[in-house]
mmCIF file of C-alpha atoms in Angstrom:
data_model
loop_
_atom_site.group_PDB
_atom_site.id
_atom_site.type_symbol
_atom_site.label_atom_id
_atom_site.label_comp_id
_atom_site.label_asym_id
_atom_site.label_seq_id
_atom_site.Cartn_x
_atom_site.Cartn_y
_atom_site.Cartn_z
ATOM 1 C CA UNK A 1 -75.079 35.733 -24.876
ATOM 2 C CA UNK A 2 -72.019 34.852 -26.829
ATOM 3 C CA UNK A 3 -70.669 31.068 -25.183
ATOM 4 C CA UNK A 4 -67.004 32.867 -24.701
ATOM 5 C CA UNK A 5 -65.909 35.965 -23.897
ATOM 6 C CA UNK A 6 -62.360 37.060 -23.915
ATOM 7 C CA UNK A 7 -60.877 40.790 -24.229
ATOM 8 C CA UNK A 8 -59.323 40.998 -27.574
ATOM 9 C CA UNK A 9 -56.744 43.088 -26.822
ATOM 10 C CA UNK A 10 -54.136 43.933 -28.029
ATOM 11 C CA UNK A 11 -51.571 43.236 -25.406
ATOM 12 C CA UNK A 12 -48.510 44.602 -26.002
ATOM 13 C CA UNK A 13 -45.686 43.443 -23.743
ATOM 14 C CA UNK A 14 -41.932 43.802 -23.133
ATOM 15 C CA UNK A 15 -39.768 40.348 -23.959
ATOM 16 C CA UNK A 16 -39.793 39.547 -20.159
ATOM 17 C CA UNK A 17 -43.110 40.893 -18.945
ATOM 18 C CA UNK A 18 -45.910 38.476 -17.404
ATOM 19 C CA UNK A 19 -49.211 38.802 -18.781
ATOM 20 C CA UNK A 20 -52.801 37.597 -17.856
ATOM 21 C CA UNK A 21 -55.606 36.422 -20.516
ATOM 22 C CA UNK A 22 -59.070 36.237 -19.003
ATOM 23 C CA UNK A 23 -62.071 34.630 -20.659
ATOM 24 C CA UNK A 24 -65.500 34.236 -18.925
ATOM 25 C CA UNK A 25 -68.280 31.052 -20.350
ATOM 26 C CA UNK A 26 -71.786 31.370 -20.526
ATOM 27 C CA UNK A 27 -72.350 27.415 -19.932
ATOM 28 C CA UNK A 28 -72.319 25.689 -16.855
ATOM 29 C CA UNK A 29 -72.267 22.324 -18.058
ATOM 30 C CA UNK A 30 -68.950 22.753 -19.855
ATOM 31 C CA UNK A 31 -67.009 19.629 -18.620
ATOM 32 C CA UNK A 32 -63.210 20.565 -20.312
ATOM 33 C CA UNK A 33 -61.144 23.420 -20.322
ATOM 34 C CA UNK A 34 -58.482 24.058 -22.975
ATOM 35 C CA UNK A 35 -55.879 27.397 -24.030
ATOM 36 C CA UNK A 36 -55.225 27.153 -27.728
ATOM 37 C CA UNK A 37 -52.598 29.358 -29.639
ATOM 38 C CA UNK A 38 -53.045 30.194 -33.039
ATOM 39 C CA UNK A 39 -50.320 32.301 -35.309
ATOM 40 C CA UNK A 40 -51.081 34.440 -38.026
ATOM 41 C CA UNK A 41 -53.633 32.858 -40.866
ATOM 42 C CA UNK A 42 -52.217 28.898 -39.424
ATOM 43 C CA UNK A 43 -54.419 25.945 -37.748
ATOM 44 C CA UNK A 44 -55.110 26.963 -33.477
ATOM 45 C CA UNK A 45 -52.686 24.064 -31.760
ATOM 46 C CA UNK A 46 -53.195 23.381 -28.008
ATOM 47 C CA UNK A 47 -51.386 25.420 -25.699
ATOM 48 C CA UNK A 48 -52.316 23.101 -22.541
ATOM 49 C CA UNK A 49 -55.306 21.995 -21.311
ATOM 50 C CA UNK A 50 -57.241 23.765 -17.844
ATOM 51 C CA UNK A 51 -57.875 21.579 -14.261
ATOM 52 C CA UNK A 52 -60.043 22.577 -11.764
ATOM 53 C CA UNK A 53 -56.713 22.935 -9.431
ATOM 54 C CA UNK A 54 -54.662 25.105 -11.616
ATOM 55 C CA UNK A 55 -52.083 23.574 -13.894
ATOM 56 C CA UNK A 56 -48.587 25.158 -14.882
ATOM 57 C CA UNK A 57 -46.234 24.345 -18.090
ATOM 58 C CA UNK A 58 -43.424 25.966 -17.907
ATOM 59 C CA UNK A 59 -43.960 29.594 -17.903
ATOM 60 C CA UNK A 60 -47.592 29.313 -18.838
ATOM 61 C CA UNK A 61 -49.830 28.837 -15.864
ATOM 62 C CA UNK A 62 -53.417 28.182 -16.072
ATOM 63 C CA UNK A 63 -56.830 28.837 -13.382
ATOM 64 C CA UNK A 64 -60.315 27.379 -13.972
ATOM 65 C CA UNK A 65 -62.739 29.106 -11.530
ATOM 66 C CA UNK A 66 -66.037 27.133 -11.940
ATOM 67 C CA UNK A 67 -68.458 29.369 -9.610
ATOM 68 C CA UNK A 68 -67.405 32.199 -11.569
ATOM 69 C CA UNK A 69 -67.236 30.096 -14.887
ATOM 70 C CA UNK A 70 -63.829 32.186 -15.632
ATOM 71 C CA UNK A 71 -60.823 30.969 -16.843
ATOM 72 C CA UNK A 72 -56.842 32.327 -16.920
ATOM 73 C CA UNK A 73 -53.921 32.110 -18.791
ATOM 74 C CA UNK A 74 -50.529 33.850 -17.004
ATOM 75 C CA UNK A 75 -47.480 33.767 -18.887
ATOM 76 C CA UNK A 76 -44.365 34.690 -17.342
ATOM 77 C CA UNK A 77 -41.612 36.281 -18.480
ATOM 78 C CA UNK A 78 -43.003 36.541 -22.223
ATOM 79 C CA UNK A 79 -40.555 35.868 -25.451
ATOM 80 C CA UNK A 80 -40.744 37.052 -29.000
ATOM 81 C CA UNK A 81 -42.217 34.092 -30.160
ATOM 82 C CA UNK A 82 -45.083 34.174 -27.741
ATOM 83 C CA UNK A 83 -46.772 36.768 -29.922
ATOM 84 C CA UNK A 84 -49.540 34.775 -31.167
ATOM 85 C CA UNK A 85 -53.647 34.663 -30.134
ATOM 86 C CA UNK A 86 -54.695 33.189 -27.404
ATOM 87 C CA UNK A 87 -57.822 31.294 -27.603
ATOM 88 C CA UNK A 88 -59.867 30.535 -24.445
ATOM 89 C CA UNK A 89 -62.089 26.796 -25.207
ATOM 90 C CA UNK A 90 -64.295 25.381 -22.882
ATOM 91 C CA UNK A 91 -65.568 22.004 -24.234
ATOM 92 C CA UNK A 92 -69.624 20.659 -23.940
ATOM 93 C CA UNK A 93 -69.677 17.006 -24.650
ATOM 94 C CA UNK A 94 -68.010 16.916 -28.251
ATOM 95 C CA UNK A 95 -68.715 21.085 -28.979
ATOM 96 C CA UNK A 96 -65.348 23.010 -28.542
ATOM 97 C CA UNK A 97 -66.428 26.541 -27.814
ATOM 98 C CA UNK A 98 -63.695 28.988 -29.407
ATOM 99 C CA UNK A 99 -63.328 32.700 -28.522
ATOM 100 C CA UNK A 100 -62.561 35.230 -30.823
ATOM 101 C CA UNK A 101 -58.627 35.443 -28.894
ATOM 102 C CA UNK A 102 -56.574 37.900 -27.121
ATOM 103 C CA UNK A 103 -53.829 39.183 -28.992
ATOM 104 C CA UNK A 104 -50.795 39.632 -27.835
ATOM 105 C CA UNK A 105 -47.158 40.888 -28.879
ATOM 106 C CA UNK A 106 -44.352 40.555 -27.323
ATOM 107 C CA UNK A 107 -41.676 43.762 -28.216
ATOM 108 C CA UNK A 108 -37.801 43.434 -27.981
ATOM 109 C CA UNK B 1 -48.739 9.562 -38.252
ATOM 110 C CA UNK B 2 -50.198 12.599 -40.243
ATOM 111 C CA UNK B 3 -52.821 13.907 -37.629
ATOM 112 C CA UNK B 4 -55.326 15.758 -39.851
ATOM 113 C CA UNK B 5 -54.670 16.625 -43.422
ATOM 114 C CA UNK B 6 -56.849 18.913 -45.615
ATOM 115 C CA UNK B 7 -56.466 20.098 -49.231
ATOM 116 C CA UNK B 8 -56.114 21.977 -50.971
ATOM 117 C CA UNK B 9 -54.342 24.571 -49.205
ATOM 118 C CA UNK B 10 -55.475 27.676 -51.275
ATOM 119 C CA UNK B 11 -58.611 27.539 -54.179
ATOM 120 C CA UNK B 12 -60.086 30.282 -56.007
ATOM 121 C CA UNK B 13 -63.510 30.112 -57.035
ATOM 122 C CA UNK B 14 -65.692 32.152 -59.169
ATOM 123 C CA UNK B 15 -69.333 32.780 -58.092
ATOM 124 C CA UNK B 16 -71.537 29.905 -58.363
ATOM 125 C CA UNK B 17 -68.829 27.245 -59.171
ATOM 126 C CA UNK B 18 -68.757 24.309 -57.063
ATOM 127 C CA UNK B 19 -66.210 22.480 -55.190
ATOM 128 C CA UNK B 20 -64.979 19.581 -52.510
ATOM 129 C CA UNK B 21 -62.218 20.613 -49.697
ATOM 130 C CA UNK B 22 -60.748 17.465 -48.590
ATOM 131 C CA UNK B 23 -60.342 16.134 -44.777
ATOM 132 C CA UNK B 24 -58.613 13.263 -42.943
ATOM 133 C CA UNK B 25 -57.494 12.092 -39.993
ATOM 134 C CA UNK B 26 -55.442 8.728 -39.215
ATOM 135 C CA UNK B 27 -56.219 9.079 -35.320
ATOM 136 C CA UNK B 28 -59.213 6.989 -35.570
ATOM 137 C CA UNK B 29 -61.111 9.628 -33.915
ATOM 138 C CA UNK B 30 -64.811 9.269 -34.165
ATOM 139 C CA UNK B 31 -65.766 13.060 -33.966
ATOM 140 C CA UNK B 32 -64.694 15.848 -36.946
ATOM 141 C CA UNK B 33 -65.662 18.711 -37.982
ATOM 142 C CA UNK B 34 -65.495 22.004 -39.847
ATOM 143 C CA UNK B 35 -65.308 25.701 -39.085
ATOM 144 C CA UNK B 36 -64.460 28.750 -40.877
ATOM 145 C CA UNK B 37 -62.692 31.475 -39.763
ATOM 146 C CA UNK B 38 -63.145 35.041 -41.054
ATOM 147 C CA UNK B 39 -61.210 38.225 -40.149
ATOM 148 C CA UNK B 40 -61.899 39.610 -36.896
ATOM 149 C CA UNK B 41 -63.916 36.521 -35.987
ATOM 150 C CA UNK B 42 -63.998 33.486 -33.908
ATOM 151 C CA UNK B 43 -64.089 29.745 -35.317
ATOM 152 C CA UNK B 44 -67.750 29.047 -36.409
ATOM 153 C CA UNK B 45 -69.167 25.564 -36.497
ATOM 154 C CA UNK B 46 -70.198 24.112 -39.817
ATOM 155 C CA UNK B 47 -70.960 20.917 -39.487
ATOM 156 C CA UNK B 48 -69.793 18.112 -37.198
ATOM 157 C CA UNK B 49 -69.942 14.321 -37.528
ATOM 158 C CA UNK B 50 -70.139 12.016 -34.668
ATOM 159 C CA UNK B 51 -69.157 8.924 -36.168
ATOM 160 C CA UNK B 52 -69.599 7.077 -40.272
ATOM 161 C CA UNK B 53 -73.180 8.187 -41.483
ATOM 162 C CA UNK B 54 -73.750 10.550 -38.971
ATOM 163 C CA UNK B 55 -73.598 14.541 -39.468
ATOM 164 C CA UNK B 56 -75.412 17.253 -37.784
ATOM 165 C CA UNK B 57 -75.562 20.935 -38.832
ATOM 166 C CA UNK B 58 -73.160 23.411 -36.799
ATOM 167 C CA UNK B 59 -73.572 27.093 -36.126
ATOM 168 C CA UNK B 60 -73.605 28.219 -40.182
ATOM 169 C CA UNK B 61 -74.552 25.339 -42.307
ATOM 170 C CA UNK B 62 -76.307 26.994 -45.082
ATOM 171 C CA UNK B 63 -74.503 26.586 -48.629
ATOM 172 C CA UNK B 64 -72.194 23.765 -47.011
ATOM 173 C CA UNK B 65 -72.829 19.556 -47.296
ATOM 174 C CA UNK B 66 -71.017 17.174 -45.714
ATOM 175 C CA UNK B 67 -70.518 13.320 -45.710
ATOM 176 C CA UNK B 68 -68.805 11.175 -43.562
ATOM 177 C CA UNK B 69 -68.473 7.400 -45.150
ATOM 178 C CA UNK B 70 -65.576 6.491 -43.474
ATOM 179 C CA UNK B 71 -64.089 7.362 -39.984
ATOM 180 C CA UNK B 72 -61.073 8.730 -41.729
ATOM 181 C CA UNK B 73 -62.776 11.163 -44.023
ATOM 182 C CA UNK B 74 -65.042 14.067 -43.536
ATOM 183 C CA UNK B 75 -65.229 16.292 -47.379
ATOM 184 C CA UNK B 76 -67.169 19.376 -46.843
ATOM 185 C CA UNK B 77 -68.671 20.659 -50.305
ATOM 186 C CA UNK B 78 -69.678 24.047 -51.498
ATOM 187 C CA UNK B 79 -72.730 23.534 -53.837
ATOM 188 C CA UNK B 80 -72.817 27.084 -55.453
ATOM 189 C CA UNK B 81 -69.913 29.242 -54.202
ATOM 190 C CA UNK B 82 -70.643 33.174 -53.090
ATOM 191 C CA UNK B 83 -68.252 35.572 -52.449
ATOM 192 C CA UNK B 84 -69.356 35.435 -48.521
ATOM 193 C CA UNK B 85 -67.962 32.121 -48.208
ATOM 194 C CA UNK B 86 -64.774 33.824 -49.054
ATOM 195 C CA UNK B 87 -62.703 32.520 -45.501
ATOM 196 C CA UNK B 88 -60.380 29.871 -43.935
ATOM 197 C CA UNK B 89 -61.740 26.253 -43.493
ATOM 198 C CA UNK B 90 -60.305 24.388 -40.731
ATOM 199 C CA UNK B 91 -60.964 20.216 -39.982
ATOM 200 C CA UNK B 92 -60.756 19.290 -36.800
ATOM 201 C CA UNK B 93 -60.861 16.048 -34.968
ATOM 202 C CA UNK B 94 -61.407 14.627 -31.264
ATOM 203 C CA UNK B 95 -61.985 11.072 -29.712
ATOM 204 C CA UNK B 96 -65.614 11.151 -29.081
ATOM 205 C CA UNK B 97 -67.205 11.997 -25.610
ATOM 206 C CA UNK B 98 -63.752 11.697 -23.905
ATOM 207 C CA UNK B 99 -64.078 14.739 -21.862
ATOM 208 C CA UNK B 100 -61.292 15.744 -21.740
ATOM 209 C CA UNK B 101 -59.069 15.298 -24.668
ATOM 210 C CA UNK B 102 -58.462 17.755 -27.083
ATOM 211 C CA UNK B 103 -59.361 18.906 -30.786
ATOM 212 C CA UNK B 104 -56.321 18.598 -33.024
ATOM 213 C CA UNK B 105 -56.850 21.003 -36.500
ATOM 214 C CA UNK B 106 -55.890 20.503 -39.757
ATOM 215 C CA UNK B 107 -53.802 23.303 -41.767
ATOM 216 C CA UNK B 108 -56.828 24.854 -43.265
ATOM 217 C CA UNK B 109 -57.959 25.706 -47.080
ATOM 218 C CA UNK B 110 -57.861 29.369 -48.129
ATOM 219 C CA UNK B 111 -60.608 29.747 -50.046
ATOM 220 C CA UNK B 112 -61.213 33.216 -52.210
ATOM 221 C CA UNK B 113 -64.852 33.240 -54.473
ATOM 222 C CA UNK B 114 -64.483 36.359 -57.001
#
């Protein structure tokens, strides 16, 4: 069983749309919670990290759901330059666990 | 403050040649490592280093060393290059066992083997 699971998409979305990235884990003793963005062929940067409470930046808004072991990534009213992939990363003491992303493109 | 640095940016290789991409990080974080990423594909562990003189193997070792001397530098070396190791090599770096801090990434090599 892969460690993360995520839809790959593609999501294609009107500039102004919200959209919702779910990603299941396969291991309950995954302690950290992070959405990463990564653009064409360049390095994934942190998008914000995931609390157990729900955390929002902005127009991105994030959900950890531990019993479920399922994490979620809304973004509201999307822009052009939030095409990118979304990767979902649970940590396990020092092993980041990395999807394979959800794509998404945002269309003027 | 340059965060992580690799080079180079792109190589080409021909079969069997062999070669060091470079890594370093001025964070003073004790933890690095190395992925490749191929079309289609997630991240895949390499290697990983926990700290000077320690290294483990990752997820797909095979045809890759690694050395960590310093906590500053982590050079991952391709003893006898084959086309299949044709991908993108990220470095990455994170403060060790703090839960909940993140992994910052280098730029990442390009790396073609004809």
């Amino acid at each position: 069983r892969k460690e993360v699971e995520q839809d790959p998409g593609p999501f294609n979305v009107p500039e102004g749309a919200t959209v919702a990235f779910n990603c299941t884990y396969s291991n309950s003793a995954s302690q950290s919670f992070f959405w990463y963005r990564q653009d064409c062929r360049k390095e994934p940067k942190l998008l914000m990290s995931v609390y157990s409470s729900g955390n929002e930046d902005g127009r991105f808004t994030a959900q950890l759901n531990r019993a479920s072991q399922y994490i979620s990534l809304l973004i509201r009213d999307s822009k052009l330059s939030d095409s990118a992939t979304y990767l979902c990363v649970p940590r396990t003491g020092n092993q980041f666990y990395f999807g394979t992303g959800t794509s998404l493109t945002v269309i003027p | 403050n340059a965060g992580v640095t690799q080079t180079p940016k792109f190589q080409v290789l021909k079969t069997g040649q062999s070669m060091t991409l470079q890594c370093a990080q001025d964070m003073n974080h004790e933890y690095m490592s190395w992925y490749r990423q191929d079309p289609g594909m997630g991240l895949r562990l390499i290697h990983y280093s926990v700290g000077a003189g320690i290294t483990d193997q990752g997820e797909v070792p095979n045809g890759y060393n690694v050395s960590r001397s310093t906590t500053e530098d982590f050079p991952l070396r391709l003893l006898s290059a084959a086309p299949s190791q044709t991908s993108v090599y990220f470095c990455a770096s994170s403060r060790q066992g703090a839960g909940t801090d993140t992994q910052y990434f280098g730029p990442g090599t390009r790396l073609t083997v004809l």
